[in-house]
Structures are given as structure tokens and as C-alpha cells.
PDB file of C-alpha atoms in Angstrom:
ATOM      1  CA  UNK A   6     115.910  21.173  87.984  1.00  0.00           C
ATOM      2  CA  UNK A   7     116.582  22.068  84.385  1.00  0.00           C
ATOM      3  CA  UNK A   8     114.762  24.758  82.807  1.00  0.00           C
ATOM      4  CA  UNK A   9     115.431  27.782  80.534  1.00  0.00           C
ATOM      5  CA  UNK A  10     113.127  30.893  80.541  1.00  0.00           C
ATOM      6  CA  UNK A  11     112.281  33.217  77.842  1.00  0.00           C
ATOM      7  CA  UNK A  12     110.751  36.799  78.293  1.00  0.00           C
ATOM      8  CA  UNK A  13     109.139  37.677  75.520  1.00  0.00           C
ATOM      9  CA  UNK A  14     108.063  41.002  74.359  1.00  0.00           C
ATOM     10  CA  UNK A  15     105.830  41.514  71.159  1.00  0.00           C
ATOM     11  CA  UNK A  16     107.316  44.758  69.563  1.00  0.00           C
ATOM     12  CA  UNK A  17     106.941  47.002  66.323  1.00  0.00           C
ATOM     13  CA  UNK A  18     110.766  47.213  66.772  1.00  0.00           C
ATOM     14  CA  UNK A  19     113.693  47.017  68.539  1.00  0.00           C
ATOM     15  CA  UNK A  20     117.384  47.296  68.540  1.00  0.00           C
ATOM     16  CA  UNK A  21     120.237  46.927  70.976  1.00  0.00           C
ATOM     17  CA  UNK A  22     123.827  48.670  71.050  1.00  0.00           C
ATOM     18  CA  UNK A  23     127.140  47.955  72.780  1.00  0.00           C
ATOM     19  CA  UNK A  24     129.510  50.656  73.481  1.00  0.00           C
ATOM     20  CA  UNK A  25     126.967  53.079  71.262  1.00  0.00           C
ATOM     21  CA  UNK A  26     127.385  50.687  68.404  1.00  0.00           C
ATOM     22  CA  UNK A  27     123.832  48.757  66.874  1.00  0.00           C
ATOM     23  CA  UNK A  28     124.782  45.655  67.059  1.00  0.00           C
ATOM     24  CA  UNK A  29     121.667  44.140  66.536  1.00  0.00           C
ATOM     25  CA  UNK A  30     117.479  45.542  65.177  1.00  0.00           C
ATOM     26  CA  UNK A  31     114.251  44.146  63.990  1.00  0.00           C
ATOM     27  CA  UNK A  32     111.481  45.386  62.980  1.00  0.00           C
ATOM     28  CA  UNK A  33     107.750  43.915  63.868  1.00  0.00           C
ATOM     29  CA  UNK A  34     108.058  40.932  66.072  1.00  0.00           C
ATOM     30  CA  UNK A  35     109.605  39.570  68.937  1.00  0.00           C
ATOM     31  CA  UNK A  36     112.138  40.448  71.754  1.00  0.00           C
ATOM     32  CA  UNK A  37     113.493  37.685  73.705  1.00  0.00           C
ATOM     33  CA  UNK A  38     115.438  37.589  76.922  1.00  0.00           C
ATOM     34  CA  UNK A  39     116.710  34.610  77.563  1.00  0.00           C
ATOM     35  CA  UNK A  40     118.444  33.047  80.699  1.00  0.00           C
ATOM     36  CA  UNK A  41     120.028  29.673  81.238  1.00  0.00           C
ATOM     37  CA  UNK A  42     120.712  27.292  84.522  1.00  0.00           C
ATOM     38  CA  UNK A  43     123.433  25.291  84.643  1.00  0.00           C
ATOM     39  CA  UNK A  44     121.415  22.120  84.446  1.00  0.00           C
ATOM     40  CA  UNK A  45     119.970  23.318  81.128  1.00  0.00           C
ATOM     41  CA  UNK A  46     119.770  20.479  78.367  1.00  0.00           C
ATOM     42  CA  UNK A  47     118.951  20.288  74.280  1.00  0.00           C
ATOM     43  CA  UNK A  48     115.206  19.449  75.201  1.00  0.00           C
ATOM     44  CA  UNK A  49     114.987  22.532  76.734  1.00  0.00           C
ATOM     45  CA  UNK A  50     116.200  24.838  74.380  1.00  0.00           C
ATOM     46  CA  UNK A  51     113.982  22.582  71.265  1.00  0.00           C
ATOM     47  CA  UNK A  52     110.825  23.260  74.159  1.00  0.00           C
ATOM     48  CA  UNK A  53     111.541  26.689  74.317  1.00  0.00           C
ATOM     49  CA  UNK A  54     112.264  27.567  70.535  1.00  0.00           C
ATOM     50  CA  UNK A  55     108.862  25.913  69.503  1.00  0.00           C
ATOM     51  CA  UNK A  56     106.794  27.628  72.503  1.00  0.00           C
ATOM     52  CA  UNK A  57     107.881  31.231  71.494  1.00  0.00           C
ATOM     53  CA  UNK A  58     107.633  30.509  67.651  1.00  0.00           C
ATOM     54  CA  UNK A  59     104.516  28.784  67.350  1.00  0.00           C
ATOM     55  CA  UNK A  60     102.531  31.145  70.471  1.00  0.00           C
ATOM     56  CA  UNK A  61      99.633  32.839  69.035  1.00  0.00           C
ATOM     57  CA  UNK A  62     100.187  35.935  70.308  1.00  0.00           C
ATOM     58  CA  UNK A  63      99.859  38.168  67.012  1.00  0.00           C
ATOM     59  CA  UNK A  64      96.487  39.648  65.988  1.00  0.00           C
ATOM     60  CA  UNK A  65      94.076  38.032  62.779  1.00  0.00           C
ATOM     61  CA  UNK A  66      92.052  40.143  61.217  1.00  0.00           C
ATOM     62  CA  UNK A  67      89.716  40.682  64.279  1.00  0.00           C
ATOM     63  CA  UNK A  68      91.840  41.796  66.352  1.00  0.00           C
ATOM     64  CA  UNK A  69      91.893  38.216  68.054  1.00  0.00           C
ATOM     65  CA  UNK A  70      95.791  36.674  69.849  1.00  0.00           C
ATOM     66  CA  UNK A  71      95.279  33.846  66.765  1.00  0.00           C
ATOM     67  CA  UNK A  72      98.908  33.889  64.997  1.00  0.00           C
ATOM     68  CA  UNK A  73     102.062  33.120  65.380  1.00  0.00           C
ATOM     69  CA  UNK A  74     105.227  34.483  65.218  1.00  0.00           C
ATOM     70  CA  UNK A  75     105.580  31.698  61.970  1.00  0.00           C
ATOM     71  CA  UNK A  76     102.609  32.629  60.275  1.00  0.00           C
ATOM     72  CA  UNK A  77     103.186  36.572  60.686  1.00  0.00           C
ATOM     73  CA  UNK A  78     107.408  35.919  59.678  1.00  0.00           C
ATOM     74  CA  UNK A  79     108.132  37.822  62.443  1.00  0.00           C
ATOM     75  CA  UNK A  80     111.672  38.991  63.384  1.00  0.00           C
ATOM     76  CA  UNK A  81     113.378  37.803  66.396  1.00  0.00           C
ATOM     77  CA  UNK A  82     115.777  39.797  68.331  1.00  0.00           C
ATOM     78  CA  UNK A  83     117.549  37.559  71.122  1.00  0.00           C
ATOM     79  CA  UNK A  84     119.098  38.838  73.990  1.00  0.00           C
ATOM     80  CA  UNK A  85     121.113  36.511  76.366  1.00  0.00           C
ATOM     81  CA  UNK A  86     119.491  37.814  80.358  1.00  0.00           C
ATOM     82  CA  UNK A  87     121.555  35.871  83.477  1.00  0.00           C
ATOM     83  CA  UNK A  88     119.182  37.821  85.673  1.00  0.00           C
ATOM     84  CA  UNK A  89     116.068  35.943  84.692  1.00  0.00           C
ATOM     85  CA  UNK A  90     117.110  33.929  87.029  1.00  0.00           C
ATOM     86  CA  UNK A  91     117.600  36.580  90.066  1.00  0.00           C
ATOM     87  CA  UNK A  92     116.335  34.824  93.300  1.00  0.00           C
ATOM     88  CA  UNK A  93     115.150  37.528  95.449  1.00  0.00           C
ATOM     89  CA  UNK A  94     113.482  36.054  98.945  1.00  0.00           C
ATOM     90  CA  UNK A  95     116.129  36.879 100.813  1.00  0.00           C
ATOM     91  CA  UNK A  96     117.053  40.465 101.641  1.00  0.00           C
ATOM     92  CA  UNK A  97     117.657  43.026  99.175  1.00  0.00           C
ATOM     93  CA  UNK A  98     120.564  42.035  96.520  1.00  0.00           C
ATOM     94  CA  UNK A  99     119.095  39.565  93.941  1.00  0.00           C
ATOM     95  CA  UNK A 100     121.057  36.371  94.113  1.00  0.00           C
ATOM     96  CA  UNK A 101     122.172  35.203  90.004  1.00  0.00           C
ATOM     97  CA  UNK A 102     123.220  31.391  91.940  1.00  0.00           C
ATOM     98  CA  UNK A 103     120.811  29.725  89.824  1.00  0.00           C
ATOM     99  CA  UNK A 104     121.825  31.027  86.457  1.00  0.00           C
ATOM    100  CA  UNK A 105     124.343  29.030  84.651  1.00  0.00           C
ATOM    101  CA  UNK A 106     128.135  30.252  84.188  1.00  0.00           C
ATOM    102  CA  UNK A 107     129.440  32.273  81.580  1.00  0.00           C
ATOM    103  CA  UNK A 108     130.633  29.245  79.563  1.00  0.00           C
ATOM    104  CA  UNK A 109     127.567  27.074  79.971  1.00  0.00           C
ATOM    105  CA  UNK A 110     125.332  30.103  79.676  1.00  0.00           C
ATOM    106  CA  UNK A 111     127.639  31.080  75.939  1.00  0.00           C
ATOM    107  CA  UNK A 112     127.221  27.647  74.621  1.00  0.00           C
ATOM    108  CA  UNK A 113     123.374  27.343  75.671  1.00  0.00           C
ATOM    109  CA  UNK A 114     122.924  30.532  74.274  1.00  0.00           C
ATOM    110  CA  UNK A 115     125.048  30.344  70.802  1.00  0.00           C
ATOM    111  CA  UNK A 116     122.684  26.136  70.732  1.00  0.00           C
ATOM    112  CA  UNK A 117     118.927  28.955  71.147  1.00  0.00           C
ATOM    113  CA  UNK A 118     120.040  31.184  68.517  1.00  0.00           C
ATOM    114  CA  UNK A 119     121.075  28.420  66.042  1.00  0.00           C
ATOM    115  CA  UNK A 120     117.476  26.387  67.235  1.00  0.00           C
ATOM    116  CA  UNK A 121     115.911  30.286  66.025  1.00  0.00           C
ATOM    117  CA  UNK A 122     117.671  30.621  63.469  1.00  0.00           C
ATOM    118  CA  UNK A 123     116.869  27.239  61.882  1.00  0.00           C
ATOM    119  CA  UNK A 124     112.656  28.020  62.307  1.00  0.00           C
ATOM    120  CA  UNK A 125     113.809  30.379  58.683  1.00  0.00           C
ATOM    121  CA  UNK A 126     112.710  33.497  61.101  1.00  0.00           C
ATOM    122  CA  UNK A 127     114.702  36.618  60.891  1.00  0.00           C
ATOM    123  CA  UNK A 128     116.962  36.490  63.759  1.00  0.00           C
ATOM    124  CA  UNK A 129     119.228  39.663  65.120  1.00  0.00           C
ATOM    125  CA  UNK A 130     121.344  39.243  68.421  1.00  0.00           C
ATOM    126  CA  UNK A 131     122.542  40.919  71.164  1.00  0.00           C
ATOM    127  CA  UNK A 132     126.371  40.383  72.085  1.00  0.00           C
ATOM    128  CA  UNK A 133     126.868  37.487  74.675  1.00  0.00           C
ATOM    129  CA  UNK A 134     128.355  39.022  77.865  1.00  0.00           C
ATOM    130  CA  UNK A 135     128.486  42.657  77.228  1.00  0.00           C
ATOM    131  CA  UNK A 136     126.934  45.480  78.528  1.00  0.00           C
ATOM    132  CA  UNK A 137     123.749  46.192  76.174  1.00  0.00           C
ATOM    133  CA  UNK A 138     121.678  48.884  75.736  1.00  0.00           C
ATOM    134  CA  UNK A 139     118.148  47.738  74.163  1.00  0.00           C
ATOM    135  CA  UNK A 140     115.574  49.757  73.318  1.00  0.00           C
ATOM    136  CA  UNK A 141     112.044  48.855  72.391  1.00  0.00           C
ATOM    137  CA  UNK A 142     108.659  49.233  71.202  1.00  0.00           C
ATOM    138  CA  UNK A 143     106.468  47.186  73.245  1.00  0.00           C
ATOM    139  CA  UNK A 144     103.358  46.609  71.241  1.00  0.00           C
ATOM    140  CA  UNK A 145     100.603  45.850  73.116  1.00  0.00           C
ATOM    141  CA  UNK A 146     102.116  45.791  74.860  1.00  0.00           C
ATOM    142  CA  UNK A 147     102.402  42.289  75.472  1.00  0.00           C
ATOM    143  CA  UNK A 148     105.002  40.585  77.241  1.00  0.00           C
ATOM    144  CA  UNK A 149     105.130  36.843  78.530  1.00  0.00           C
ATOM    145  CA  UNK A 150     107.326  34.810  80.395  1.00  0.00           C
ATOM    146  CA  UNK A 151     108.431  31.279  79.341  1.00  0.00           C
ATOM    147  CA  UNK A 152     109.716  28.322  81.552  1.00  0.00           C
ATOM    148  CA  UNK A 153     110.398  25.008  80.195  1.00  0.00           C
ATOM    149  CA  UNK A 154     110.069  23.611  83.460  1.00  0.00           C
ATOM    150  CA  UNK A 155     106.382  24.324  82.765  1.00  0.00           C
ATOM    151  CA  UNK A 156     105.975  21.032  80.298  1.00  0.00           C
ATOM    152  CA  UNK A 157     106.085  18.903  82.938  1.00  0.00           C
ATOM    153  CA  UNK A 158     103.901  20.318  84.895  1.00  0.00           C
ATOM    154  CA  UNK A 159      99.729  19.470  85.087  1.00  0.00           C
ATOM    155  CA  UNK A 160      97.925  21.867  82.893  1.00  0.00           C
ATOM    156  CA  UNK A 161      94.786  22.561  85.003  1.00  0.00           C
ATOM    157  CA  UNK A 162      91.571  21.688  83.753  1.00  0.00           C
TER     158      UNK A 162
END
């Protein structure tokens, strides 16, 4: 089953560094894991980009979750995370089997940031397949975890 998930954590900044190099900082807005399977399609990534852009999750004037990343212009910083996808029912090593490859997972990645980077947001990245440091300031804090498996299932009601 195809899906892509997105951890998302509202911050007041954050920044991420390879081999003690920044490679990558934003100020107030949004961090974003994201991990890919390697049944991951377009539709997807277009489901996911929307969700985390348009997700009221920013305070209005009283104090209320009532705007979005959009209407605050937000920065994004993106951070490609295979181990979203870490099954862990059986014994005590998470098992990555359901995240895509490193080839699938680069291009699936490199489609998400271009998706981000056309919503006119700030956008800042990680590096794909290195060892990252990232450091953040959780505001909220409030973090929230994306699936785009989720739009087809029954909301309740």
C-alpha cells in the first residue's frame, strides 16, 4: 500500500548540520521528517504537500490552532527520515523493510521538496542520505504525524 508520512513539528526554529557544517535553518515554522515506501506515487507526495501546508495548526489572535502554515509564510525545513517507517512488533531491532530504497527514497524526496518549494514557502533542507544533526525548538510544542494512506480512509462521524 502506497503512502508517505510526514512528522511535523511546529518550531520557532531549527537548523540541521552534517559533519558540523549548517547545511540547512529556518526560523518560525515547520520541521518535517519525511519517509517514503517503495510503492510511493505523485498523488501522494501532492496529498502530503497540501495537508502540511494548508493544516491550521498556527495560533490567530486568540490563541486558537486557526492558520496555516500559508497564511503565517512559514518556513519549512525538510528532512528526508527512512525510519518513519521502522516496524517494530517483532523483537527488539526496528525493521526499515517497508521504507523505500535509497534511489526511490532520493527521487521521492528531491519530487516533496520541489512540491514545497513550489507552495512560494521558504524551504531549507537537510542532505539526502547523510548523517544529520538537527536541532530544534519545538513550539508548543506541537508535533503531528501525517499518512497519506489516511485519505482513503472513512473519516468518522
Amino acid at each position: 500500500l502506497a503512502s508517505l508520512r510526514a512528522l511535523i513539528q511546529r518550531v520557532s526554529e531549527a537548523s540541521v548540520t552534517v559533519e558540523d557544517q549548517e547545511v540547512g535553518r529556518i526560523g518560525s515554522g515547520l520541521l518535517v521528517f519525511l519517509g517514503f515506501t517503495s510503492s510511493d506515487e505523485e498523488t501522494d507526495s501532492l496529498y502530503l504537500v497540501d495537508k502540511v501546508v494548508n493544516l491550521r495548526i498556527f495560533a490567530d489572535d486568540d490563541n486558537r490552532f486557526n492558520r496555516s502554515a500559508l497564511d503565517v509564510g512559514a518556513e519549512l525545513l525538510l528532512i528526508s527520515q527512512f525510519t518513519l517507517y521502522a516496524d517494530t512488533r517483532k523483537g527488539r531491532r526496528p525493521d526499515f523493510n517497508q521504507a523505500a530504497g535509497p534511489d526511490k527514497a532520493r527521487e521521492a524526496y528531491e519530487q516533496a521538496v520541489e512540491l514545497f518549494r513550489k507552495t512560494g514557502l521558504t524551504v531549507a533542507t537537510g542532505q539526502f542520505q547523510e548523517y544529520m544533526q538537527v536541532h530544534i525548538q519545538n513550539d508548543g510544542p506541537v508535533t503531528i504525524m501525517l499518512d497519506s494512506a489516511d485519505r482513503n480512509r472513512p473519516r468518522r462521524g
